[in-house]
Amino acid sequence: MKNRRKTHDGTLAPKTFWLRVQERHCNSSIIVHGGLLMTLVDMTMVDAARDGNGDWVTISFDSHFVSSAQLGDLLHSTAVCTRRTGRTAFVRGAITKVTYPRSAKDESGQDGTEVITFSGVFSRVGGTKPARLQTTEWNSMELMDTA
């Protein structure tokens, strides 16, 4: 696999995004809108599926809402590609609500409460790497890509 960070044991490093929940991310009950969570999940999973060759599209997507996130919460979305067969990638992960301010010691996001767990199957289409989206296209969500 090209252009992918690996951990000390040689496995692929998980893809990670952070999101500080703002009022515009919430529904009328002041909890994070499920559609925003699903968008963040899909972005995280497809980023984990990428291997540097071609575009990746979602074949299937399974999610389980475990708890809610509210205004001001810091969300940590992480996904890892667990298996690859030809043009297919299998990904799983979770969004976790981090309970203290982001610092070097909370990079794993494991200190908080799970908000949503997810898994998906992705297929590679085409044979060349697509141009990355400009970061300004995602500014409305103010994501922080840490990978």
Coordinates of N, CA and C in Angstrom, one line a residue:
M1 N 0.8 -1.2 0.0 CA 0.0 0.0 0.0 C 0.9 1.2 0.0
K2 N 0.6 2.2 -0.8 CA 1.4 3.4 -1.0 C 0.9 4.5 0.0
N3 N 1.8 5.3 0.3 CA 1.5 6.6 1.0 C 0.7 6.4 2.3
R4 N 0.9 5.3 3.0 CA 0.1 5.1 4.3 C 1.1 5.0 5.4
R5 N 0.8 5.7 6.5 CA 1.6 5.6 7.7 C 1.3 4.2 8.4
K6 N 2.4 3.7 9.0 CA 2.3 2.4 9.7 C 2.7 2.6 11.1
T7 N 2.1 1.7 12.0 CA 2.5 1.8 13.4 C 3.8 1.1 13.6
H8 N 4.3 1.1 14.8 CA 5.6 0.4 15.1 C 5.6 -1.1 14.8
D9 N 4.4 -1.7 14.9 CA 4.4 -3.2 14.6 C 4.1 -3.5 13.1
G10 N 4.0 -2.4 12.2 CA 3.9 -2.7 10.8 C 2.4 -2.6 10.3
T11 N 1.4 -2.5 11.2 CA 0.1 -2.4 10.8 C -0.3 -1.0 10.4
L12 N -1.3 -0.9 9.6 CA -1.7 0.5 9.1 C -2.2 1.3 10.3
A13 N -1.8 2.6 10.3 CA -2.2 3.5 11.3 C -3.6 3.9 11.1
P14 N -4.4 4.1 12.1 CA -5.8 4.5 11.8 C -5.9 5.9 11.3
K15 N -6.9 6.2 10.5 CA -7.2 7.5 10.1 C -8.0 8.2 11.2
T16 N -7.7 9.5 11.4 CA -8.3 10.2 12.5 C -8.7 11.6 12.1
F17 N -9.9 12.0 12.6 CA -10.4 13.4 12.4 C -10.9 13.8 13.8
W18 N -10.9 15.1 14.0 CA -11.4 15.7 15.2 C -12.4 16.7 14.8
L19 N -13.5 16.9 15.7 CA -14.5 17.9 15.5 C -14.9 18.5 16.8
R20 N -14.8 19.8 17.0 CA -15.4 20.5 18.2 C -16.8 20.8 17.8
V21 N -17.8 20.3 18.5 CA -19.2 20.6 18.2 C -19.6 22.0 18.5
Q22 N -20.1 22.6 17.4 CA -20.6 24.0 17.5 C -22.1 24.0 17.3
E23 N -22.7 25.2 17.6 CA -24.2 25.3 17.5 C -24.7 24.9 16.2
R24 N -24.0 25.2 15.1 CA -24.4 24.9 13.7 C -24.4 23.4 13.4
H25 N -23.7 22.6 14.3 CA -23.7 21.1 14.1 C -24.8 20.4 14.8
C26 N -25.7 21.2 15.6 CA -26.7 20.6 16.4 C -28.1 20.7 15.8
N27 N -29.0 19.8 16.3 CA -30.4 19.9 15.9 C -31.1 20.8 16.9
S28 N -32.4 20.9 16.8 CA -33.2 21.7 17.8 C -33.1 21.3 19.2
S29 N -32.7 20.0 19.5 CA -32.5 19.5 20.8 C -31.1 19.8 21.4
I30 N -30.3 20.5 20.6 CA -28.9 20.9 21.0 C -28.0 19.6 21.1
I31 N -28.3 18.6 20.4 CA -27.4 17.4 20.2 C -27.0 17.4 18.8
V32 N -25.8 16.8 18.6 CA -25.3 16.7 17.2 C -26.2 16.0 16.3
H33 N -26.4 16.6 15.1 CA -27.3 16.0 14.1 C -26.7 14.7 13.6
G34 N -27.6 13.7 13.5 CA -27.1 12.4 13.0 C -26.5 12.4 11.6
G35 N -27.0 13.3 10.8 CA -26.5 13.4 9.4 C -25.1 13.9 9.4
L36 N -24.7 14.8 10.3 CA -23.3 15.3 10.4 C -22.4 14.1 10.9
L37 N -22.9 13.3 11.9 CA -22.1 12.2 12.3 C -21.9 11.2 11.2
M38 N -22.9 10.9 10.4 CA -22.8 10.0 9.3 C -21.8 10.5 8.2
T39 N -21.8 11.8 8.0 CA -20.9 12.4 7.0 C -19.5 12.2 7.5
L40 N -19.3 12.5 8.8 CA -17.9 12.4 9.4 C -17.5 10.9 9.4
V41 N -18.4 10.0 9.6 CA -18.1 8.5 9.6 C -17.6 8.1 8.2
D42 N -18.4 8.5 7.2 CA -18.1 8.2 5.8 C -16.8 8.7 5.3
M43 N -16.5 10.0 5.7 CA -15.2 10.6 5.4 C -14.1 9.8 6.0
T44 N -14.2 9.5 7.3 CA -13.2 8.8 8.0 C -12.9 7.4 7.4
M45 N -14.0 6.7 7.1 CA -13.9 5.3 6.6 C -13.2 5.3 5.2
V46 N -13.7 6.2 4.3 CA -13.1 6.2 2.9 C -11.7 6.6 3.0
D47 N -11.3 7.5 3.9 CA -9.9 7.9 4.0 C -9.1 6.7 4.5
A48 N -9.6 5.9 5.4 CA -8.9 4.7 5.8 C -8.8 3.6 4.7
A49 N -9.8 3.6 3.8 CA -9.8 2.6 2.7 C -8.8 2.9 1.6
R50 N -8.5 4.2 1.5 CA -7.6 4.6 0.4 C -6.2 4.0 0.5
D51 N -5.7 3.6 -0.7 CA -4.4 3.0 -0.8 C -3.5 3.7 -1.7
G52 N -3.9 4.9 -2.2 CA -3.1 5.7 -3.1 C -3.4 5.4 -4.6
N53 N -4.4 4.5 -4.8 CA -4.7 4.2 -6.2 C -6.2 4.4 -6.4
G54 N -6.6 5.3 -7.3 CA -8.0 5.5 -7.7 C -8.9 6.1 -6.6
D55 N -10.1 6.2 -7.0 CA -11.2 6.7 -6.1 C -11.8 5.5 -5.4
W56 N -12.4 5.8 -4.2 CA -13.0 4.7 -3.4 C -14.5 5.1 -3.2
V57 N -15.4 4.2 -3.4 CA -16.8 4.4 -3.2 C -17.3 3.5 -2.2
T58 N -18.4 3.9 -1.5 CA -19.0 3.1 -0.4 C -19.9 2.0 -1.0
I59 N -19.7 0.8 -0.7 CA -20.6 -0.3 -1.1 C -21.6 -0.5 0.0
S60 N -21.2 -0.7 1.3 CA -22.1 -0.8 2.4 C -21.6 -0.1 3.6
F61 N -22.5 0.3 4.5 CA -22.2 1.1 5.6 C -23.1 0.7 6.7
D62 N -22.5 0.3 7.9 CA -23.3 -0.1 9.0 C -22.9 0.8 10.2
S63 N -23.9 1.3 10.9 CA -23.6 2.1 12.0 C -24.5 1.9 13.2
H64 N -24.0 2.2 14.4 CA -24.8 2.0 15.6 C -24.6 3.2 16.5
F65 N -25.7 4.0 16.7 CA -25.7 5.1 17.6 C -25.7 4.6 19.0
V66 N -24.7 4.9 19.8 CA -24.5 4.4 21.1 C -24.9 5.4 22.2
S67 N -24.5 6.7 21.9 CA -24.9 7.8 22.8 C -24.9 9.1 22.0
S68 N -25.3 10.2 22.6 CA -25.3 11.4 21.9 C -24.1 12.3 22.2
A69 N -23.9 13.3 21.4 CA -22.9 14.3 21.6 C -23.6 15.7 21.6
Q70 N -23.1 16.6 22.4 CA -23.7 17.8 22.6 C -22.8 19.0 22.3
L71 N -23.4 20.2 22.2 CA -22.7 21.4 22.0 C -21.4 21.5 22.9
G72 N -20.3 21.8 22.3 CA -19.0 21.9 23.0 C -18.2 20.6 23.1
D73 N -18.8 19.5 22.9 CA -18.0 18.2 22.9 C -16.9 18.2 21.9
L74 N -15.8 17.5 22.2 CA -14.8 17.2 21.2 C -14.9 15.8 20.8
L75 N -15.2 15.6 19.5 CA -15.4 14.3 18.9 C -14.1 13.8 18.2
H76 N -13.8 12.6 18.4 CA -12.6 11.9 17.8 C -13.1 10.8 16.9
S77 N -13.0 10.9 15.6 CA -13.4 9.9 14.7 C -12.2 9.1 14.2
T78 N -12.2 7.8 14.3 CA -11.0 7.0 13.9 C -11.5 5.8 13.2
A79 N -10.8 5.4 12.2 CA -11.1 4.2 11.4 C -9.9 3.5 10.9
V80 N -9.9 2.2 10.8 CA -8.8 1.5 10.3 C -9.3 0.4 9.2
C81 N -8.5 0.3 8.2 CA -8.8 -0.8 7.2 C -8.3 -2.1 7.8
T82 N -9.3 -3.0 7.9 CA -9.0 -4.3 8.6 C -8.6 -5.4 7.6
R83 N -9.0 -5.2 6.3 CA -8.7 -6.2 5.3 C -8.9 -5.6 3.9
R84 N -8.1 -6.1 3.0 CA -8.2 -5.7 1.6 C -8.1 -6.9 0.7
T85 N -9.0 -7.0 -0.3 CA -9.0 -8.1 -1.2 C -9.2 -7.4 -2.6
G86 N -8.2 -7.4 -3.4 CA -8.3 -6.8 -4.8 C -8.7 -5.4 -4.7
R87 N -9.9 -5.1 -5.2 CA -10.4 -3.7 -5.3 C -11.3 -3.4 -4.1
T88 N -11.4 -4.2 -3.1 CA -12.3 -4.1 -2.0 C -11.5 -3.9 -0.7
A89 N -12.0 -2.9 0.1 CA -11.5 -2.7 1.4 C -12.5 -2.7 2.5
F90 N -12.2 -3.3 3.7 CA -13.1 -3.5 4.8 C -12.6 -2.6 5.9
V91 N -13.5 -1.7 6.4 CA -13.1 -0.7 7.4 C -14.0 -0.7 8.6
R92 N -13.4 -0.4 9.8 CA -14.3 -0.3 11.0 C -13.7 0.8 11.9
G93 N -14.6 1.3 12.7 CA -14.1 2.4 13.6 C -15.2 2.9 14.5
A94 N -14.9 4.1 15.1 CA -15.9 4.7 16.1 C -15.6 6.2 16.2
I95 N -16.7 6.9 16.6 CA -16.5 8.3 17.0 C -16.7 8.3 18.5
T96 N -15.7 8.9 19.2 CA -15.7 8.9 20.7 C -15.7 10.4 21.1
K97 N -16.5 10.6 22.2 CA -16.6 11.9 22.8 C -15.4 12.0 23.8
V98 N -14.5 12.9 23.6 CA -13.3 13.1 24.4 C -13.7 13.9 25.6
T99 N -13.3 13.5 26.8 CA -13.9 14.1 28.0 C -13.0 15.2 28.6
Y100 N -11.8 15.4 28.1 CA -10.9 16.5 28.6 C -10.3 17.2 27.4
P101 N -9.7 18.4 27.5 CA -9.2 19.1 26.4 C -8.1 18.3 25.7
R102 N -8.1 18.5 24.4 CA -7.2 17.7 23.5 C -5.7 18.0 23.9
S103 N -5.0 17.0 24.1 CA -3.5 17.1 24.4 C -2.8 15.9 23.9
A104 N -1.6 15.8 24.0 CA -0.8 14.7 23.5 C -1.2 13.4 24.1
K105 N -1.7 13.4 25.4 CA -2.0 12.2 26.1 C -3.4 11.6 25.7
D106 N -4.2 12.4 25.0 CA -5.6 11.9 24.6 C -5.7 11.6 23.1
E107 N -4.6 11.5 22.4 CA -4.6 11.2 20.9 C -5.4 9.9 20.6
S108 N -5.4 9.0 21.5 CA -6.1 7.7 21.1 C -7.7 7.9 21.2
G109 N -8.1 8.9 21.9 CA -9.6 9.1 22.0 C -10.3 8.1 22.9
Q110 N -9.5 7.3 23.5 CA -10.1 6.2 24.3 C -10.5 6.5 25.7
D111 N -10.4 7.8 26.0 CA -10.8 8.2 27.4 C -12.2 8.6 27.5
G112 N -13.0 8.7 26.4 CA -14.3 9.2 26.4 C -15.4 8.1 26.2
T113 N -16.6 8.6 25.8 CA -17.7 7.7 25.6 C -17.9 7.6 24.1
E114 N -18.2 6.3 23.7 CA -18.5 6.1 22.3 C -19.8 6.7 21.9
V115 N -19.8 7.4 20.8 CA -21.0 8.0 20.3 C -21.7 7.2 19.2
I116 N -20.8 6.7 18.3 CA -21.3 5.8 17.2 C -20.2 4.8 16.8
T117 N -20.5 3.6 16.6 CA -19.6 2.6 16.0 C -20.0 2.3 14.6
F118 N -19.0 2.0 13.8 CA -19.3 1.8 12.3 C -18.4 0.8 11.7
S119 N -18.9 0.3 10.5 CA -18.1 -0.5 9.7 C -18.6 -0.3 8.2
G120 N -17.7 -0.6 7.3 CA -18.1 -0.4 5.9 C -17.3 -1.2 5.0
V121 N -17.8 -1.4 3.7 CA -17.1 -2.0 2.7 C -16.9 -1.0 1.5
F122 N -15.7 -0.9 1.0 CA -15.5 0.1 -0.1 C -14.9 -0.6 -1.3
S123 N -15.1 0.0 -2.5 CA -14.6 -0.5 -3.7 C -13.8 0.6 -4.4
R124 N -12.6 0.2 -5.0 CA -11.8 1.1 -5.7 C -12.3 1.2 -7.1
V125 N -12.5 2.4 -7.6 CA -12.8 2.6 -9.0 C -11.8 3.5 -9.7
G126 N -11.4 3.1 -10.9 CA -10.4 3.9 -11.6 C -9.0 3.4 -11.1
G127 N -8.0 4.0 -11.7 CA -6.6 3.5 -11.4 C -5.6 4.6 -11.1
T128 N -6.1 5.8 -11.0 CA -5.2 6.9 -10.6 C -5.7 7.6 -9.4
K129 N -4.7 8.2 -8.7 CA -5.1 8.8 -7.4 C -5.8 10.1 -7.8
P130 N -7.0 10.4 -7.1 CA -7.7 11.6 -7.4 C -7.0 12.8 -6.7
A131 N -7.3 14.0 -7.2 CA -6.8 15.2 -6.5 C -7.5 15.3 -5.1
R132 N -6.8 15.6 -4.1 CA -7.3 15.8 -2.7 C -8.3 17.0 -2.7
L133 N -9.3 16.9 -2.0 CA -10.2 18.0 -1.8 C -9.5 19.1 -1.1
Q134 N -9.7 20.3 -1.5 CA -9.2 21.5 -0.8 C -9.7 21.5 0.6
T135 N -8.9 21.9 1.5 CA -9.4 22.0 2.9 C -10.5 23.0 3.1
T136 N -10.6 24.0 2.2 CA -11.6 25.0 2.4 C -13.0 24.4 2.1
E137 N -13.1 23.2 1.4 CA -14.3 22.6 1.1 C -14.9 22.0 2.4
W138 N -14.1 21.7 3.4 CA -14.6 21.1 4.6 C -14.6 22.1 5.7
N139 N -14.3 23.4 5.5 CA -14.3 24.3 6.6 C -15.6 24.5 7.3
S140 N -16.7 24.3 6.6 CA -18.0 24.5 7.3 C -18.1 23.5 8.4
M141 N -17.4 22.4 8.4 CA -17.5 21.4 9.5 C -16.3 21.6 10.5
E142 N -15.3 22.3 10.0 CA -14.0 22.6 10.7 C -13.4 21.3 11.3
L143 N -13.2 20.4 10.3 CA -12.5 19.1 10.7 C -11.0 19.4 10.9
M144 N -10.4 18.5 11.7 CA -9.0 18.6 11.9 C -8.4 17.2 11.5
D145 N -7.8 17.1 10.4 CA -7.2 15.9 9.9 C -5.9 15.7 10.5
T146 N -5.7 14.7 11.4 CA -4.4 14.6 12.1 C -3.5 13.5 11.5
A147 N -3.9 12.9 10.4 CA -3.0 11.9 9.8 C -2.2 12.5 8.7

